[in-house]
mmCIF file of C-alpha atoms in Angstrom:
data_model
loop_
_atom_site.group_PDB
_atom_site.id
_atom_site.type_symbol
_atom_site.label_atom_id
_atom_site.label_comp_id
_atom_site.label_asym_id
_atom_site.label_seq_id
_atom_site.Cartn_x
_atom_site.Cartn_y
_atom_site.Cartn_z
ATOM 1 C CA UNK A 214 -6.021 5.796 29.748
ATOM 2 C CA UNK A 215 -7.614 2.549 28.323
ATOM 3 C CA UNK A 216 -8.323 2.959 24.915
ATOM 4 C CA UNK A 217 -12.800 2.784 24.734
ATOM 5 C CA UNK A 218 -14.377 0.925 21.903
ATOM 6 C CA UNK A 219 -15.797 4.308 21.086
ATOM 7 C CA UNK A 220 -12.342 5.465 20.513
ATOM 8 C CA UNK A 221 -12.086 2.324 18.168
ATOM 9 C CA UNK A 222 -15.679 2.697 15.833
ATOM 10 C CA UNK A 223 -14.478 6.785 15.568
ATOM 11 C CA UNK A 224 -10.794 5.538 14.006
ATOM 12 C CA UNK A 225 -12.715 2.792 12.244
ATOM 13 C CA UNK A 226 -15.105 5.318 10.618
ATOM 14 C CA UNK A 227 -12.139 7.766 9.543
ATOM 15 C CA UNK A 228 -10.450 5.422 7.794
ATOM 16 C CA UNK A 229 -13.062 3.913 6.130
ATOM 17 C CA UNK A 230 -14.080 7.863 5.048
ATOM 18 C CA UNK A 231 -10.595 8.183 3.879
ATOM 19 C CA UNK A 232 -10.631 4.913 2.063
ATOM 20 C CA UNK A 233 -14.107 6.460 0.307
ATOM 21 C CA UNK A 234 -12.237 9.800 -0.634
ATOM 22 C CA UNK A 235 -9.039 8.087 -1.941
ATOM 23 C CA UNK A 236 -11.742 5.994 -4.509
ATOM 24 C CA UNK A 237 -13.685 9.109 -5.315
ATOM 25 C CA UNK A 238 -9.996 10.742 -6.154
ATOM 26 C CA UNK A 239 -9.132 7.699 -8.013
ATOM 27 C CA UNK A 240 -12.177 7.733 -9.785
ATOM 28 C CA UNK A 241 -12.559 11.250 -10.553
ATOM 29 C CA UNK A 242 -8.440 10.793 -12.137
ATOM 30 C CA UNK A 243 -9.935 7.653 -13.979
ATOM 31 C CA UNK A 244 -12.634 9.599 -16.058
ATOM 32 C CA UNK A 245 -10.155 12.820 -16.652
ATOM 33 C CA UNK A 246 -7.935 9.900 -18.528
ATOM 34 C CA UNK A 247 -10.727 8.256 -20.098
ATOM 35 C CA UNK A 248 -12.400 11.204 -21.199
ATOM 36 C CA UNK A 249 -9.005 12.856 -22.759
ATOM 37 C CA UNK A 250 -8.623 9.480 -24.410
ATOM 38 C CA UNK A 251 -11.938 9.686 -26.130
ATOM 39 C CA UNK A 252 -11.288 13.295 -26.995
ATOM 40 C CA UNK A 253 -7.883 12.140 -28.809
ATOM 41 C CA UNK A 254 -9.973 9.227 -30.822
ATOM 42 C CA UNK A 255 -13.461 11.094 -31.696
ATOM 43 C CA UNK A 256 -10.799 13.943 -33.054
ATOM 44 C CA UNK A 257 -8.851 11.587 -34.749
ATOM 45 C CA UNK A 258 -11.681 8.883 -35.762
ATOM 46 C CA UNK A 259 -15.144 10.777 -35.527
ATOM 47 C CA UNK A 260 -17.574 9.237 -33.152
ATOM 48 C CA UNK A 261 -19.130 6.391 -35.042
ATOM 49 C CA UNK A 262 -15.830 4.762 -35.548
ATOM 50 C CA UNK A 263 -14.556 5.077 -32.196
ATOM 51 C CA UNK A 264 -15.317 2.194 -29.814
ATOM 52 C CA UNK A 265 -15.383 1.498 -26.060
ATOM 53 C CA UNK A 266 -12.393 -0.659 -26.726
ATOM 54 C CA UNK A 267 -10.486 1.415 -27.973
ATOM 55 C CA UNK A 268 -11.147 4.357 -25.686
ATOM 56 C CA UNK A 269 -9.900 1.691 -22.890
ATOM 57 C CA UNK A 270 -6.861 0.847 -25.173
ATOM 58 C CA UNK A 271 -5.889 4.533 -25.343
ATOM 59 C CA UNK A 272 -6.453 5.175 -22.243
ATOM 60 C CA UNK A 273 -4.425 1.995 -20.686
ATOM 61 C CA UNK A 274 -7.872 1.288 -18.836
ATOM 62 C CA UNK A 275 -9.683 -1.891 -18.412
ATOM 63 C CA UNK A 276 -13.473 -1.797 -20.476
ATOM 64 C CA UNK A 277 -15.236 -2.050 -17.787
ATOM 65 C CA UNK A 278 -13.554 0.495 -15.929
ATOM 66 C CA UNK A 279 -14.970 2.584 -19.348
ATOM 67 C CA UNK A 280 -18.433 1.864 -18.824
ATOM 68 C CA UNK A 281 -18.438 2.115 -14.769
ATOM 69 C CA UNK A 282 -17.234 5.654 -15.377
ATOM 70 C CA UNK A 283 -19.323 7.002 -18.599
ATOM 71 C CA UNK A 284 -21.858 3.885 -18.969
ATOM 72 C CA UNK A 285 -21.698 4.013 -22.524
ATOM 73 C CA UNK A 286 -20.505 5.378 -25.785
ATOM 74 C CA UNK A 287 -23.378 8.003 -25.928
ATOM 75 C CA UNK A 288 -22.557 9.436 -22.206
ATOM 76 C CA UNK A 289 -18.929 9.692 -23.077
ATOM 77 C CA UNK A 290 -19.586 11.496 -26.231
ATOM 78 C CA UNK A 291 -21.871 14.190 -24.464
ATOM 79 C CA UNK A 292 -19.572 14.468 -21.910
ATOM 80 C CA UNK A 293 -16.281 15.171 -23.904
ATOM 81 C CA UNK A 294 -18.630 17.261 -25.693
ATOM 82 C CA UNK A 295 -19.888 19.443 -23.093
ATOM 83 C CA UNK A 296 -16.485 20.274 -21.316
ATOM 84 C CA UNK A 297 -14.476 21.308 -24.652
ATOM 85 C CA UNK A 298 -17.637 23.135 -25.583
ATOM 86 C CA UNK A 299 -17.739 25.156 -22.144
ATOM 87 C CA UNK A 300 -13.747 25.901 -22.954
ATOM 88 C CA UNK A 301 -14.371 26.979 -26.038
ATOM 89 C CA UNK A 302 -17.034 29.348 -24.972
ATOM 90 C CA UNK A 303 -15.539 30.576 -21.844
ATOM 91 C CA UNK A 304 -13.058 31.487 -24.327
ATOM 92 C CA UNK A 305 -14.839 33.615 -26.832
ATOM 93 C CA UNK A 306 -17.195 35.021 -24.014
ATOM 94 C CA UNK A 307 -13.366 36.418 -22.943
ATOM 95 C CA UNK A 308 -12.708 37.621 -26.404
ATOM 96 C CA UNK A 309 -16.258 39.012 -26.731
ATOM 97 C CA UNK A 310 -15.010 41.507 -23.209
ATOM 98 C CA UNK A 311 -11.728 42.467 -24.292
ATOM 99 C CA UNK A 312 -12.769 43.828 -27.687
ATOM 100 C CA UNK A 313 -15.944 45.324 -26.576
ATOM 101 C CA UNK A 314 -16.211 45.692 -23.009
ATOM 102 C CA UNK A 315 -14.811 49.229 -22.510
ATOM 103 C CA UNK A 316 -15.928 51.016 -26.078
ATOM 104 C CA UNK A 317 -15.401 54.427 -24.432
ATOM 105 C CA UNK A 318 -12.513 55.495 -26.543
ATOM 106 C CA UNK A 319 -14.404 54.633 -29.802
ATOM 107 C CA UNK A 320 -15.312 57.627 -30.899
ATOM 108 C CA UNK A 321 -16.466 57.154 -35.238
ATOM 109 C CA UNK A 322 -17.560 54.641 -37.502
ATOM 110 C CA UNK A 323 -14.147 54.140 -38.593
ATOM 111 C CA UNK A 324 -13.407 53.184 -35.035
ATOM 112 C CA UNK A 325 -15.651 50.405 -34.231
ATOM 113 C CA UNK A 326 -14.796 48.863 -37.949
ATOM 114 C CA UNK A 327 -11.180 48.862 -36.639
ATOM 115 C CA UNK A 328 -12.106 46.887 -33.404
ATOM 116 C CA UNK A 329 -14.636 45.004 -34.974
ATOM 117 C CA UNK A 330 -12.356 43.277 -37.475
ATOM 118 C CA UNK A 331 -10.217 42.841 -34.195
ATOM 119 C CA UNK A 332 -12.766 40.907 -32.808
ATOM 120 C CA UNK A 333 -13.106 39.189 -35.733
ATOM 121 C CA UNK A 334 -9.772 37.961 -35.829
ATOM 122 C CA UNK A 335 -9.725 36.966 -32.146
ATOM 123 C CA UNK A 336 -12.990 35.049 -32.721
ATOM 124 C CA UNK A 337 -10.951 32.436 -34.920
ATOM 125 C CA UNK A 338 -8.332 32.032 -32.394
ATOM 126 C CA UNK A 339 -10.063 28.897 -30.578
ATOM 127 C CA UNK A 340 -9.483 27.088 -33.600
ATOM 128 C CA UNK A 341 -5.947 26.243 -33.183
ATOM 129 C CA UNK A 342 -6.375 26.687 -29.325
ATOM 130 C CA UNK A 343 -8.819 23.537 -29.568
ATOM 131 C CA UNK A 344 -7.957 22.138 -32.318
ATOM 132 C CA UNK A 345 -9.366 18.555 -30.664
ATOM 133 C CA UNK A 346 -12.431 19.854 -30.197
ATOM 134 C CA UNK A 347 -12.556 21.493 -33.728
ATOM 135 C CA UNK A 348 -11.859 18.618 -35.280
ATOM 136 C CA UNK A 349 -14.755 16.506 -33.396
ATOM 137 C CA UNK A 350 -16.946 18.890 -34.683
ATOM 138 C CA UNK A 351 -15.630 18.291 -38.219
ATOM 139 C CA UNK A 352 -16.575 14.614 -38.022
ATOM 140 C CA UNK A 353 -19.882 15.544 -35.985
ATOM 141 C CA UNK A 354 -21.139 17.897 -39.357
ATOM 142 C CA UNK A 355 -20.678 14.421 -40.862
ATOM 143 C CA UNK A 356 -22.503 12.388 -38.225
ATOM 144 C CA UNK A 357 -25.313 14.285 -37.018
ATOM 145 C CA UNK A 358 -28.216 11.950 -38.031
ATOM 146 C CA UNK A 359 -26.199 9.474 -35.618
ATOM 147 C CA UNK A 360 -25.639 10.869 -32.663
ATOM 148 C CA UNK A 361 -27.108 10.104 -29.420
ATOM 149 C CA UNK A 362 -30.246 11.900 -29.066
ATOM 150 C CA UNK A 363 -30.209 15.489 -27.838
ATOM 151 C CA UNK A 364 -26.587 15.612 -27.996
ATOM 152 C CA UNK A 365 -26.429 18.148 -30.913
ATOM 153 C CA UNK A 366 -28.741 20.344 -28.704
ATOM 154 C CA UNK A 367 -26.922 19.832 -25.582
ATOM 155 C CA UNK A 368 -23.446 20.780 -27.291
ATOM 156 C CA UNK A 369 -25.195 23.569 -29.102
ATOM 157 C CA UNK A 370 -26.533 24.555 -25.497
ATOM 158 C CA UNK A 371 -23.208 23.946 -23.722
ATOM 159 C CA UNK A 372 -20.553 26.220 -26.239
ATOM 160 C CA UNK A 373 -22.445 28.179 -29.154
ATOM 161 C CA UNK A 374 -25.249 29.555 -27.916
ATOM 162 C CA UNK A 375 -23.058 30.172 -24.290
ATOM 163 C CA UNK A 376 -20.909 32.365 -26.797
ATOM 164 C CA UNK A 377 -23.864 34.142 -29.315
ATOM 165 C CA UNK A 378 -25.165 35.264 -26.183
ATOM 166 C CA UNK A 379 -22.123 36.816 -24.437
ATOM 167 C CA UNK A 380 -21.783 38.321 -28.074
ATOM 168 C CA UNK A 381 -24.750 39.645 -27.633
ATOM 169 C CA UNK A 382 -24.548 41.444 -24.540
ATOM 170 C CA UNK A 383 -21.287 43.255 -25.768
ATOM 171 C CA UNK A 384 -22.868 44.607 -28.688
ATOM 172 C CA UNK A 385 -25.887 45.596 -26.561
ATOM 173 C CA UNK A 386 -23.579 47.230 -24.753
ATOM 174 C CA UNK A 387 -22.012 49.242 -27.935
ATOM 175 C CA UNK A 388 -25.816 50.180 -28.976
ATOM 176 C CA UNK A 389 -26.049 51.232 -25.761
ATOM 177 C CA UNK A 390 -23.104 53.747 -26.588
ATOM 178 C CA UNK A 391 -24.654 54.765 -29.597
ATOM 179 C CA UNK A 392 -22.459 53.253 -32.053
ATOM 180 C CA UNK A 393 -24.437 50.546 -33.629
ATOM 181 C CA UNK A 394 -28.462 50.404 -33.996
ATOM 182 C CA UNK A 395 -29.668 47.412 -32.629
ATOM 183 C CA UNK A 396 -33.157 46.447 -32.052
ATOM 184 C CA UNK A 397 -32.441 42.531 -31.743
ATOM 185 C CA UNK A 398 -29.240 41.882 -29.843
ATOM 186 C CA UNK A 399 -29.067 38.215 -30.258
ATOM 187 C CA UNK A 400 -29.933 38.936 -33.878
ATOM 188 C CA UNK A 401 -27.418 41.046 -34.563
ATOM 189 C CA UNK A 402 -24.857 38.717 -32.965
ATOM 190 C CA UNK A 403 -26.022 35.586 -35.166
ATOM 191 C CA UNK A 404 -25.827 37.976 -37.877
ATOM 192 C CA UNK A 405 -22.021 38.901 -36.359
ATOM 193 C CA UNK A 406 -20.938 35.076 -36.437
ATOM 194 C CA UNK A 407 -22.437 34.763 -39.631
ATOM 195 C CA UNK A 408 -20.729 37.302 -41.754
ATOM 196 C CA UNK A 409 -17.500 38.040 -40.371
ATOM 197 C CA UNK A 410 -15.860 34.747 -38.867
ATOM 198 C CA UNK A 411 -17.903 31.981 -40.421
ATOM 199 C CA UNK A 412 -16.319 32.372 -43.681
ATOM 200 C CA UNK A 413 -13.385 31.696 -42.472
ATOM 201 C CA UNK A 414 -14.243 28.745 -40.865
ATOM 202 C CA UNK A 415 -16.458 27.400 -43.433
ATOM 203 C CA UNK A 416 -13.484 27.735 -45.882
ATOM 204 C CA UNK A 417 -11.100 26.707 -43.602
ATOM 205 C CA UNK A 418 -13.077 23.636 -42.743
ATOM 206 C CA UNK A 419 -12.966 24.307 -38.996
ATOM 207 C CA UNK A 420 -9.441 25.253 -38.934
ATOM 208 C CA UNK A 421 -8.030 21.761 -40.868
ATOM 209 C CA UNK A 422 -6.756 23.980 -43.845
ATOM 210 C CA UNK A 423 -5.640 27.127 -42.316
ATOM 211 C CA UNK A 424 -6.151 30.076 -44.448
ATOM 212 C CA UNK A 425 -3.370 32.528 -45.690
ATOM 213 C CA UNK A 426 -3.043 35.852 -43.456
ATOM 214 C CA UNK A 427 -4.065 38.241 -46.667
ATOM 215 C CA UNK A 428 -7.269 36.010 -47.662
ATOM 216 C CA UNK A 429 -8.413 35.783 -43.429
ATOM 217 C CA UNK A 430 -8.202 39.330 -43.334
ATOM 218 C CA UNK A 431 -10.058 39.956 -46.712
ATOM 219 C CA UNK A 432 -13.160 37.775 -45.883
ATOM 220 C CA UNK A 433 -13.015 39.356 -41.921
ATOM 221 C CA UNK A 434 -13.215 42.869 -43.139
ATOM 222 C CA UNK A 435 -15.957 42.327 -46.187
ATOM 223 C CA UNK A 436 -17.904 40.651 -43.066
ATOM 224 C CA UNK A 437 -17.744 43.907 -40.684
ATOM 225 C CA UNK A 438 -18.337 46.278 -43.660
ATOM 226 C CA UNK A 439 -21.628 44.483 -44.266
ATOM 227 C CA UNK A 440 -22.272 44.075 -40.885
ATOM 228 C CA UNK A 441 -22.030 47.465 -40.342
ATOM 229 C CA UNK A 442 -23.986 48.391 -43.297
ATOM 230 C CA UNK A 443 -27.007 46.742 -41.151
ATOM 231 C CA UNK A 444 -26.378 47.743 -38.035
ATOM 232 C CA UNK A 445 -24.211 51.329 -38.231
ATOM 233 C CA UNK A 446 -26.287 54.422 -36.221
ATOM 234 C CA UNK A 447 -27.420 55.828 -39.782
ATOM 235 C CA UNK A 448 -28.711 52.874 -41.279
ATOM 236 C CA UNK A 449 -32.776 52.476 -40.741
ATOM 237 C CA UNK A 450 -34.879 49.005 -41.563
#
């Protein structure tokens, strides 16, 4: 059968879609490298000291091949920003579940304390998990009245308030039970962060001077022994 020059424009068209897919792959590769390049240099240089040029140097990329992917500096900061952020909260959302998800078997005060410090300890774990993204947000305490605007709201959006919230629900969920009196759930889990891991990573400067095992512990139990001083079934405000 003679081949139709129908036959021809449909081969025609399906290469030319597969030629479009092969650039979107390519593409969509590019920016994974770029954007793990960045990552590497805001960790290592902060955000204000990193340039385009040498995100493209890192990443063995042309500059323009930089700025047809992320535009600018600004887009590629909010965008590193926003995926290690949505890691880090998946992963504490995860943490938040396992430690409180099933509180069936806690039976006394003295339970809950004992899971609650476990929590607390699992809350630090992202720290050396990410310890990229950790150390962006060292240098972006130190930067924040240059950033791009909105991007401290959108990161804030994006990974800590993601994980406050899950916290949240969990402890709902254990004033639900009975064991806690909560009135203000997201309260209670700002309060949560606040006094149990924060010290930690306030003293610990995000995780860049880790902390000895005795003095973690100390400063995660103080935290849930206030914390449940507010919140425990018998206290009233």
């Amino acid at each position: 059968m003679p081949t139709t020059h129908a036959h021809h424009a449909h081969q025609a068209h399906r290469a030319d879609r597969a030629d479009r897919a092969g650039v979107r792959a390519a593409s969509a590769e590019e920016r994974r490298v770029i954007a793990r390049a960045a990552r590497t240099l805001f960790a290592r240089r902060g955000w204000t000291r990193t340039t385009v040029e040498a995100v493209a140097a890192e990443a063995g990329v042309p500059v323009d091949s930089v700025e047809r992917c992320f535009q600018d500096k600004e887009q590629l900061l909010l965008a590193v920003l926003m995926e290690s952020s949505a890691f880090v909260a998946a992963a504490l959302t995860a943490i938040a579940e396992e430690h409180l998800g099933d509180v069936g078997d806690l039976t006394d005060t003295a339970d809950l304390e004992s899971e609650l410090i476990a929590l607390g300890h699992a809350w630090l774990t992202p720290l050396t998990a990410f310890r990229e993204h950790f150390a962006i947000v060292r240098h972006l305490s130190a930067e924040i009245t240059s950033l791009p605007a909105q991007a401290a709201e959108k990161w804030q959006s994006a990974g800590p308030r993601q994980a406050r919230g899950a916290l949240a629900r969990r402890l709902r969920h254990v004033a639900d039970q009975g064991l806690l009196g909560i009135p203000d759930a997201d309260q209670a889990a700002d309060r949560f962060i606040l006094l149990v891991p924060s010290g930690v990573v306030q003293r610990s400067f995000h995780g860049a001077v880790p902390l000895g095992p005795e003095e973690t512990h100390a400063l995660i139990a103080d935290g849930v022994a206030d914390f449940i001083r507010l919140y425990g079934r018998h206290t009233s405000r």
